[in-house]
Short mmCIF file of C-alpha atoms and ligand atoms in Angstrom, two decimals:
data_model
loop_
_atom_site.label_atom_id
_atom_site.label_comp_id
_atom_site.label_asym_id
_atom_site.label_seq_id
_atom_site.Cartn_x
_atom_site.Cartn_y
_atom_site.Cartn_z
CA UNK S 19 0.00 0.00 0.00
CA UNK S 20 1.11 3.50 -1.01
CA UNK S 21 1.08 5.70 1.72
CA UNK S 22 1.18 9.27 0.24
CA UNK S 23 1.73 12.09 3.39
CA UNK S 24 0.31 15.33 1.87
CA UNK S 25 -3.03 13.47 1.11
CA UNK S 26 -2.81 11.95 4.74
CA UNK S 27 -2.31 14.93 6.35
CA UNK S 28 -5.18 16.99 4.41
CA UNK S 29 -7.98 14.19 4.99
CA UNK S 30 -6.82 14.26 8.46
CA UNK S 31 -7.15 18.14 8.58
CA UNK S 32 -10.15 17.68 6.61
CA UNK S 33 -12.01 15.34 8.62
CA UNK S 34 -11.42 16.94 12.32
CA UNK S 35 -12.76 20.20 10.69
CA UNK S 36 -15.76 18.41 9.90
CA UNK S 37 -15.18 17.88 6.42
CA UNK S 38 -15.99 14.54 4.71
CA UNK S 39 -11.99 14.55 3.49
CA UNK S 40 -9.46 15.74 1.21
CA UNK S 41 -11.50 16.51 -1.90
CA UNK S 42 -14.49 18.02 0.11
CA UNK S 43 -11.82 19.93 2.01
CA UNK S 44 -9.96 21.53 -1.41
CA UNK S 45 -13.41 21.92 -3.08
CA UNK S 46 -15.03 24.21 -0.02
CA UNK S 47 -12.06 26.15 -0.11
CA UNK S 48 -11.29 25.87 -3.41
CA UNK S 49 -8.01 25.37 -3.28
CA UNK S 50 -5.45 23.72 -6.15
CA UNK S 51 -3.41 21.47 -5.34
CA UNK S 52 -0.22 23.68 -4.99
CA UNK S 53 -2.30 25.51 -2.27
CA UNK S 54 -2.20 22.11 -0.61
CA UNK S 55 1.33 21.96 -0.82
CA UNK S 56 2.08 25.00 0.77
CA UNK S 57 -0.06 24.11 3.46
CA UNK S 58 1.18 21.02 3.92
CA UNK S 59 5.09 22.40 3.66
CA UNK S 60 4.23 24.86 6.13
CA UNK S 61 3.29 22.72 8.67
CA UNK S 62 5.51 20.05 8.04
CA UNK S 63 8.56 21.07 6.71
CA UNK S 64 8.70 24.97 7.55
CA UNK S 65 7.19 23.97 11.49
CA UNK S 66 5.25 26.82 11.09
CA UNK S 67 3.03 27.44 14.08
CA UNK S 68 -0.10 28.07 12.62
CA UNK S 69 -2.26 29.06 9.39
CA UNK S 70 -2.80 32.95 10.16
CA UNK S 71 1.09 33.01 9.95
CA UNK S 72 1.59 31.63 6.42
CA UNK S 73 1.94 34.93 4.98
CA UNK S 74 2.05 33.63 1.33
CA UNK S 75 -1.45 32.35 1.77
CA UNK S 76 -4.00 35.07 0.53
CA UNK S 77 -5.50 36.86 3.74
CA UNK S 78 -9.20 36.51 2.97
CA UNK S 79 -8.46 32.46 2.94
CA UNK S 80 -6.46 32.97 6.19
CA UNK S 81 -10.36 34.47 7.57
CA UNK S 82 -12.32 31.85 5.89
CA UNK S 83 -9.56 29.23 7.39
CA UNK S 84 -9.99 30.69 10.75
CA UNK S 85 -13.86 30.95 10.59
CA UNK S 86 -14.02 27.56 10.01
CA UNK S 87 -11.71 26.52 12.37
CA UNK S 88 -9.02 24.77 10.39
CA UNK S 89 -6.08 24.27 12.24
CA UNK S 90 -2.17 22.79 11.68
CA UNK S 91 -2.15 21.55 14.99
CA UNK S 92 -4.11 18.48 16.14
CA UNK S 93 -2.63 18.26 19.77
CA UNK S 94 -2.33 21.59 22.76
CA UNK S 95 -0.03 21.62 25.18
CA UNK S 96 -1.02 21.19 28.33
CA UNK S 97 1.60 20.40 30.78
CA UNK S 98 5.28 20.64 30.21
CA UNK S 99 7.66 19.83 32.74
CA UNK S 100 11.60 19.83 32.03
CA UNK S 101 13.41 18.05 34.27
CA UNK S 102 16.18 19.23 36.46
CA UNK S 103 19.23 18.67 34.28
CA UNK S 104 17.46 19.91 31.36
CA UNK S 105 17.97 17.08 29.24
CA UNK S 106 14.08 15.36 29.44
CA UNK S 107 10.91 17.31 28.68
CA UNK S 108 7.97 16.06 28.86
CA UNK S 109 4.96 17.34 27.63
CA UNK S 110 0.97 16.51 28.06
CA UNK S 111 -1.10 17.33 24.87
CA UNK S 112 -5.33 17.91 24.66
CA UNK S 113 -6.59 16.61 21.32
CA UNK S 114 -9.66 18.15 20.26
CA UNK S 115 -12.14 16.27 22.33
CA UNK S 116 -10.26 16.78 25.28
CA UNK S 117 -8.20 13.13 25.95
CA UNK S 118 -5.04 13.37 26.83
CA UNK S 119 -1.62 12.02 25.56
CA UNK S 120 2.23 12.22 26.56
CA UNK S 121 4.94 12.54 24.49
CA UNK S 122 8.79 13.14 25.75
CA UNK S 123 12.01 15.08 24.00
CA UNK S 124 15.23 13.32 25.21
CA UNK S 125 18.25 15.73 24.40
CA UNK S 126 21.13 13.38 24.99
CA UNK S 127 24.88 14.50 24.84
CA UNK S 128 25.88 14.87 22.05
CA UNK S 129 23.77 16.01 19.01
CA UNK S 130 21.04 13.04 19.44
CA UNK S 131 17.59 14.25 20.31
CA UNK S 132 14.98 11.28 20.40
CA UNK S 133 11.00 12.23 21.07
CA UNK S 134 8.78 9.55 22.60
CA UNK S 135 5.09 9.55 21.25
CA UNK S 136 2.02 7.84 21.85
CA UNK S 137 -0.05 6.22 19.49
CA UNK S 138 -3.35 5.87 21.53
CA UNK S 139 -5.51 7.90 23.98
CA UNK S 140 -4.84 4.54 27.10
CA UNK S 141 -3.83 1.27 26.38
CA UNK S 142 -6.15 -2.43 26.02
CA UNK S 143 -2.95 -5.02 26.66
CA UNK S 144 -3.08 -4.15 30.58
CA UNK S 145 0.59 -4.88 31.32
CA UNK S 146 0.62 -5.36 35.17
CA UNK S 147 3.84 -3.13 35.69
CA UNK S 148 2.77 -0.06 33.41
CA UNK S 149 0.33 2.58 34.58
CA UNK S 150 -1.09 3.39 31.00
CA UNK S 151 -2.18 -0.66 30.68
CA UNK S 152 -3.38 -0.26 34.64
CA UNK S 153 -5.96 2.55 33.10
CA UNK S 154 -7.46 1.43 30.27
CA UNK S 155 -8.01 1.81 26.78
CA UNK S 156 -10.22 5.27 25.56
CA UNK S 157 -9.54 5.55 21.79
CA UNK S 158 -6.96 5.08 18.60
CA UNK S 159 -5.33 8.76 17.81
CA UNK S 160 -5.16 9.47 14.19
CA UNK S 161 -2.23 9.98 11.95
CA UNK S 162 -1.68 13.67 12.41
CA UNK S 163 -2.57 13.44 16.45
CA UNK S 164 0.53 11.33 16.52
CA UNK S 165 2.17 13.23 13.88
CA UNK S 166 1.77 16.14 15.35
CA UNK S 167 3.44 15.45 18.89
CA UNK S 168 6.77 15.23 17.02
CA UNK S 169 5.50 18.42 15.35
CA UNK S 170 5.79 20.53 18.29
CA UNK S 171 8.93 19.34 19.95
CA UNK S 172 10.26 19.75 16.25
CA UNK S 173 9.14 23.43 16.71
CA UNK S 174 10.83 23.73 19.72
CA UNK S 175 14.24 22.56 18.72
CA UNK S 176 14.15 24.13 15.99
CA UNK S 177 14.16 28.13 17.93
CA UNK S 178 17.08 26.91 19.48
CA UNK S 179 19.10 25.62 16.15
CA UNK S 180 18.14 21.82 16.93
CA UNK S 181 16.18 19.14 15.34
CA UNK S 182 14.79 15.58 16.13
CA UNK S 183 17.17 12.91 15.41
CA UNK S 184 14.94 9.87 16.57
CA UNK S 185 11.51 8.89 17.20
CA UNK S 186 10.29 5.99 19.34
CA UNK S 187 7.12 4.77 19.42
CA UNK S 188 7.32 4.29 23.20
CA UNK S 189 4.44 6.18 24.68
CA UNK S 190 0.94 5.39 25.42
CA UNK S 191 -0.70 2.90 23.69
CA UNK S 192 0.25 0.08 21.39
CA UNK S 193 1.14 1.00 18.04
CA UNK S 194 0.27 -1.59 16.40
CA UNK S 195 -2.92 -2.11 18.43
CA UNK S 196 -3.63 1.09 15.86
CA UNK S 197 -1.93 0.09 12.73
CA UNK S 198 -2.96 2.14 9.95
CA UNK S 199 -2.76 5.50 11.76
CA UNK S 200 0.69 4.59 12.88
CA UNK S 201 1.98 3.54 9.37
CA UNK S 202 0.56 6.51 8.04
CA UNK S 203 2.39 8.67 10.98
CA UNK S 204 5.50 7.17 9.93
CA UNK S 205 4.83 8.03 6.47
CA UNK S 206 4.70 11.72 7.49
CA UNK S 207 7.18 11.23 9.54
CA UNK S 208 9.83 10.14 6.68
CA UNK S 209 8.40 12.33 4.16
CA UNK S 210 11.84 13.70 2.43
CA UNK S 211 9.09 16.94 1.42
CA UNK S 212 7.99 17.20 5.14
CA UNK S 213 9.72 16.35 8.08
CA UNK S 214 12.04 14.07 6.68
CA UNK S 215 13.00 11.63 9.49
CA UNK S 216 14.67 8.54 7.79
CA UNK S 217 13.49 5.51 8.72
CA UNK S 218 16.25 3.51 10.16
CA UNK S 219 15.77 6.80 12.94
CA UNK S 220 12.80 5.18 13.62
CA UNK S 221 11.45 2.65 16.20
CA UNK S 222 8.19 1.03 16.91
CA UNK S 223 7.91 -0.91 20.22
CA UNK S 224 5.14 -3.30 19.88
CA UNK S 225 3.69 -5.57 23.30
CA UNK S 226 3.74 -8.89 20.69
CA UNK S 227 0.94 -8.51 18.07
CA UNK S 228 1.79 -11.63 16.06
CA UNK S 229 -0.64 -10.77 13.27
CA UNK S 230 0.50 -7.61 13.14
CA UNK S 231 4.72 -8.13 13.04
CA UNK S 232 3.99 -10.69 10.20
CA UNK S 233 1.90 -7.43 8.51
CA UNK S 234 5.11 -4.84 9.84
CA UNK S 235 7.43 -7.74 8.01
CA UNK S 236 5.62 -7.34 4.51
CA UNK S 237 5.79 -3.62 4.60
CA UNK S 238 9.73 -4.01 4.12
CA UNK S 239 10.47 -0.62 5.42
CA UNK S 240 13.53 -0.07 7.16
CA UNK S 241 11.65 0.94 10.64
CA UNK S 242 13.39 -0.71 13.66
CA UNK S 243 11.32 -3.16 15.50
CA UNK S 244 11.41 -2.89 19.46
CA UNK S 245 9.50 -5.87 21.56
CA UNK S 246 8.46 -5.83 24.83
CA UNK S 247 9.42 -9.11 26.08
CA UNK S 248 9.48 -8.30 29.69
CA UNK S 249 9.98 -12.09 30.00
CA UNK S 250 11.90 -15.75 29.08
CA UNK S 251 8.82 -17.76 29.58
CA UNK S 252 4.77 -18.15 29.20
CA UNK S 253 4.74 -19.02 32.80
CA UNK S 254 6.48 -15.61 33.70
CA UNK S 255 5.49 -13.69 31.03
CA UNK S 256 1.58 -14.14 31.39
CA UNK S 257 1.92 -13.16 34.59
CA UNK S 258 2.68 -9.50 33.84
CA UNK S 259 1.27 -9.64 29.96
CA UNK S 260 -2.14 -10.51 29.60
CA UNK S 261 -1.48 -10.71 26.12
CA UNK S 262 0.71 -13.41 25.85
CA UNK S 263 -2.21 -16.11 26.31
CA UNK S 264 -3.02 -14.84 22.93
CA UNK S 265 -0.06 -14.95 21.61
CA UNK S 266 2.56 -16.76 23.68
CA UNK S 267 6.45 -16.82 23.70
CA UNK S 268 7.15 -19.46 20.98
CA UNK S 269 5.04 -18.12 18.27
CA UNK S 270 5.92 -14.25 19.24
CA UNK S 271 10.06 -15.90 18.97
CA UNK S 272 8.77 -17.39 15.06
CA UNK S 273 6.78 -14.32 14.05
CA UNK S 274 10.39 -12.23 14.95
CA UNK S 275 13.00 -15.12 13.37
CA UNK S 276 10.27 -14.54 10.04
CA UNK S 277 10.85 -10.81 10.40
CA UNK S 278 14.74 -11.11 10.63
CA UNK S 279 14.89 -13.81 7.63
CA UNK S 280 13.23 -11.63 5.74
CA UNK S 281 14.42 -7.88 6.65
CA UNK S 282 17.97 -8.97 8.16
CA UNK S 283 17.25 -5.90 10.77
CA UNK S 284 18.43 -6.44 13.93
CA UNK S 285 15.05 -6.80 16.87
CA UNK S 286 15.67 -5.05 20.10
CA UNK S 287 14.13 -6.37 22.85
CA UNK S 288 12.92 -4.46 26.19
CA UNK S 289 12.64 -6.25 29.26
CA UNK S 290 11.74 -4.01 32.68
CA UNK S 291 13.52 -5.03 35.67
CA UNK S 292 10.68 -6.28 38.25
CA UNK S 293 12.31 -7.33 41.65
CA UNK S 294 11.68 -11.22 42.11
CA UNK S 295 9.48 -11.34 39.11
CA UNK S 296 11.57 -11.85 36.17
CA UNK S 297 15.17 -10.89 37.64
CA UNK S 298 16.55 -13.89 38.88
CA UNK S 299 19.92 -15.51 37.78
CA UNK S 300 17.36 -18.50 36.59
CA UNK S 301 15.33 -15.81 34.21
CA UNK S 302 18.64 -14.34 32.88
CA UNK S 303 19.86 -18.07 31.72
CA UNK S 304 16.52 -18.29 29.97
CA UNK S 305 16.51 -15.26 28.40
CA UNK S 306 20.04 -15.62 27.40
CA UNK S 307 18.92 -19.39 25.64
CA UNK S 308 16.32 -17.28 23.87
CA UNK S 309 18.45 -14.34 22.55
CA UNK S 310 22.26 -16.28 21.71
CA UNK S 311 23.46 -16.53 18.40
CA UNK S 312 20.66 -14.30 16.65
CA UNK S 313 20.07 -10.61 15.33
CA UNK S 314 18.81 -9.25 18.30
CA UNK S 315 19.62 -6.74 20.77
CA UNK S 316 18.62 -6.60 24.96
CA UNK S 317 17.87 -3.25 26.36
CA UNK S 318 17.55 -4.01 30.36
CA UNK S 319 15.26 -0.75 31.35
CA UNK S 320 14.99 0.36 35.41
CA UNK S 321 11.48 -0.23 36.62
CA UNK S 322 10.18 3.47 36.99
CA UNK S 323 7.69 2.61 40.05
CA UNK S 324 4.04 3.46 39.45
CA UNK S 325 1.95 4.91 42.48
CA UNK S 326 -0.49 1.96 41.76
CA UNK S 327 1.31 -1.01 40.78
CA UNK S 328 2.89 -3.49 43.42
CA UNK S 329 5.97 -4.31 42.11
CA UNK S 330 9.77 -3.00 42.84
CA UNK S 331 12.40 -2.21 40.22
CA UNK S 332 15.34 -4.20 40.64
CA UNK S 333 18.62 -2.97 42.57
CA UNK S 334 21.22 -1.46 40.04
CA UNK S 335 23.71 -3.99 41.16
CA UNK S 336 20.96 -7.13 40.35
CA UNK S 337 20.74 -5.26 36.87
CA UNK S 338 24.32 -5.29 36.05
CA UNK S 339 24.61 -8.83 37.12
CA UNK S 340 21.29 -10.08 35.34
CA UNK S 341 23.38 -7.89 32.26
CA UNK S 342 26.55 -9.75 33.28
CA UNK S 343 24.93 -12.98 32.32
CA UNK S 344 23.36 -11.80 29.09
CA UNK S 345 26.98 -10.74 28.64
CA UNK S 346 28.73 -13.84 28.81
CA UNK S 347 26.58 -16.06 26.36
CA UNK S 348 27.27 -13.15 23.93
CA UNK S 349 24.15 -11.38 23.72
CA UNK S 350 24.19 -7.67 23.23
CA UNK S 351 23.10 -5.94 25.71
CA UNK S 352 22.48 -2.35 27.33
CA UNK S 353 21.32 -1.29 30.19
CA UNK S 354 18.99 1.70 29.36
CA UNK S 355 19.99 5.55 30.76
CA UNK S 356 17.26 6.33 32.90
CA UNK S 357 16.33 10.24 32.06
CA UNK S 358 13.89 12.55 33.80
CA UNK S 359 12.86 10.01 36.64
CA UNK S 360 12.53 12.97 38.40
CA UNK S 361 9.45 14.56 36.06
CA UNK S 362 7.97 11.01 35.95
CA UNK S 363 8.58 10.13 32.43
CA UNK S 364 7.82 6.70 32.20
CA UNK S 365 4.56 5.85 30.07
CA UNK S 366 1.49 7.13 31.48
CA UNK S 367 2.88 8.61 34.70
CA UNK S 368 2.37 12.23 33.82
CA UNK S 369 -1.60 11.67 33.03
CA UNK S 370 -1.89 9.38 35.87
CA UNK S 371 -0.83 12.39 38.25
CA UNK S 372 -3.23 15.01 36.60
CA UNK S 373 -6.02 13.24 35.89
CA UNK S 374 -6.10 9.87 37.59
CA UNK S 375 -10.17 9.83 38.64
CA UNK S 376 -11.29 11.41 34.73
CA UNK S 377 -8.86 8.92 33.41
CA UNK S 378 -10.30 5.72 34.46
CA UNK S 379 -13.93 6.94 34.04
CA UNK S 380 -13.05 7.48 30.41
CA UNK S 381 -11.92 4.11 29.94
CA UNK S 382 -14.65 2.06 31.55
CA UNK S 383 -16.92 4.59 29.58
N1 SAH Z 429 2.76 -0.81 23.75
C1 SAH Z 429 4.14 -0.66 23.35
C2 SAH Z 429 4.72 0.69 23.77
C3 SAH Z 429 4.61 0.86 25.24
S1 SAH Z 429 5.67 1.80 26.25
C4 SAH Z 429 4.95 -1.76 23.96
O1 SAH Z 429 4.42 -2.50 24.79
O2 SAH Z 429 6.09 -1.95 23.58
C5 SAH Z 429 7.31 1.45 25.89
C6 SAH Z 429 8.04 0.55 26.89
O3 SAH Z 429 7.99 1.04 28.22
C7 SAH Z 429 7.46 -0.86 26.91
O4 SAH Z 429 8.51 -1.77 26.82
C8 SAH Z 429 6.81 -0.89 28.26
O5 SAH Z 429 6.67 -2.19 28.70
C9 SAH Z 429 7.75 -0.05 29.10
N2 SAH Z 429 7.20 0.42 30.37
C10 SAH Z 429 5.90 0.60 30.71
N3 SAH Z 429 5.79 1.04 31.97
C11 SAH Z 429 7.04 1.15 32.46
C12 SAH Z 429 7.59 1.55 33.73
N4 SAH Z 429 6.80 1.94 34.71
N5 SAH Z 429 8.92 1.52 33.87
C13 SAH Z 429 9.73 1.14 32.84
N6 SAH Z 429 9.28 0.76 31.64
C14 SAH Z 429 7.96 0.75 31.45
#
């Protein structure tokens, strides 16, 4: 499937405007298709904030834009908290119908700047240990919602001479829970007219959707894969997962060994550090029989603890020797930086503190 970004991004614009899409859109406004253009490089390539300032657009459209309440912008800032060594900021964004969404900019040292987005309004896969799954799913976002969260830390960077080197598909929600939208994010994303992020700078992290990695696999883009394994085992793993008594360890392992034959990308694979859940010396053997000799790559991530949940991240020193392990059967291995624990940046954490009661209403809604 051709994914083409300017029409994405106008039916998008189009629909949340009340419009039936793209061609309704042009033909109310009447606008060619190099009017579209410009739009669509102002937004996405020029970061321009919003419509009234595109100064090359006529100023009468400008008025009709703004009387019908067209808007670049799909997502508001709500909240934005930078944490004490300036490195991690995190921001909450309103979409239009008022849910809520996080997104993070990591500025690491050096010239890397990775932002963290979220791909749905909650979360349906209820992983014990994360406080997005603990809340519940409300709704899919839509290209541009997703889009757009890169947008405005894109914006941002760029008044102080930066860009965005790296996108992860690590906030709320699971991406490919909400396939289409996703894709079609990416495809804005990459566009060389537009934002221009190559692929291999991005990464979609993905709870284990069989279906849906075979799907990712056909797509032969060069979009790194990220999987939360979390886990060695079924018996461990569906303890924290719910979703791997739909799809369990073995056939998750043969959906990724199809993806590698086929793409020869290397798989990275995230598993949180849970005291005396899935740290012992026994789960790091396991782990290690699962990962040796293959394309893959383990990130060990710090638990960041969640008011609600009752587990305990593992000591540093259990880490390093769970890593030690990995280590020596040859399996490479990092043990991931943990930024802006002190703004609550793990997935979920900032809406959970906000909102927690309007939060879970929406989701048994
Ligand atoms: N649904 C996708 C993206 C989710 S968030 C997925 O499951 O991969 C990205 C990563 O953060 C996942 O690996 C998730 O398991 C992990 N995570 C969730 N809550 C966390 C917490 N409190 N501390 C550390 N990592 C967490």
């Amino acid at each position: 499937m051709t994914r083409d970004p300017l029409r994405i991004w106008v039916d998008d614009i189009a629909r949340r405007t009340g419009f039936a899409g793209a061609d309704d859109f042009a033909r109310a406004f009447d606008l060619k298709p190099f009017r579209l253009k410009q739009l669509y490089r102002a937004a996405t390539k020029e970061l321009v904030e919003d419509l009234e300032s595109v100064t090359t657009l006529p100023k009468e459209l400008r008025a009709e834009f703004a009387a019908r309440g067209v808007a670049f912008s799909s997502v508001t800032p709500v909240v934005l908290q930078r944490s004490k060594d300036a490195q991690t900021t995190k921001g909450l964004f309103r979409l239009r119908d008022g849910n809520e969404v996080e997104a993070v900019l990591m500025e690491h040292h050096g010239d890397r700047t990775t932002v963290c987005i979220s791909s749905q309004a909650g979360c349906a896969f209820a992983c014990a240990f994360c406080s997005t799954g603990q809340a519940g799913f409300t709704r899919n976002l839509e290209a541009t919602e997703i889009f757009d969260q890169a947008r405005f830390f894109a914006q941002e960077l760029q008044s102080r001479g930066k860009r965005i080197t790296n996108i992860v598909f690590m906030g709320m929600g699971e991406p490919f829970h909400n396939y289409d939208a996703v894709m079609n994010a990416v495809a804005l994303l990459n566009d060389p007219h537009g934002l221009g992020l190559g692929h291999r700078h991005i990464t979609i992290s993905t709870v284990g959707l069989v279906d849906k990695i075979d799907r990712f696999t056909d797509e032969g883009l060069q979009v790194n894969l990220a999987i939360s394994l979390h886990a060695p085992s079924d018996r461990v793993r569906s303890t924290i997962m719910p979703v791997n008594r739909k799809f369990d360890t073995a056939e998750l392992m043969a959906a990724i060994e199809r993806y590698v034959e086929k793409t020869n990308r290397k798989v990275f694979f995230e598993y949180v550090m849970l005291e005396g859940i899935n740290d012992t010396e026994a789960c790091a053997h396991e782990l290690a029989d699962l990962m040796r000799g293959k394309l893959y790559h383990v990130n060990l991530i710090p638990y960041n603890s969640t008011p609600d949940a009752p587990f305990q991240g593992t000591a540093d020193a259990r880490i390093w020797a769970f890593a030690g392990i990995l280590d020596e059967a040859r399996v490479p291995t990092t043990v991931r930086h943990n930024m802006g624990r002190d703004i609550s940046a793990a997935c979920g954490q900032l809406r959970a503190e906000t909102q927690p009661k309007a939060h879970k209403k929406a989701a048994t809604a």
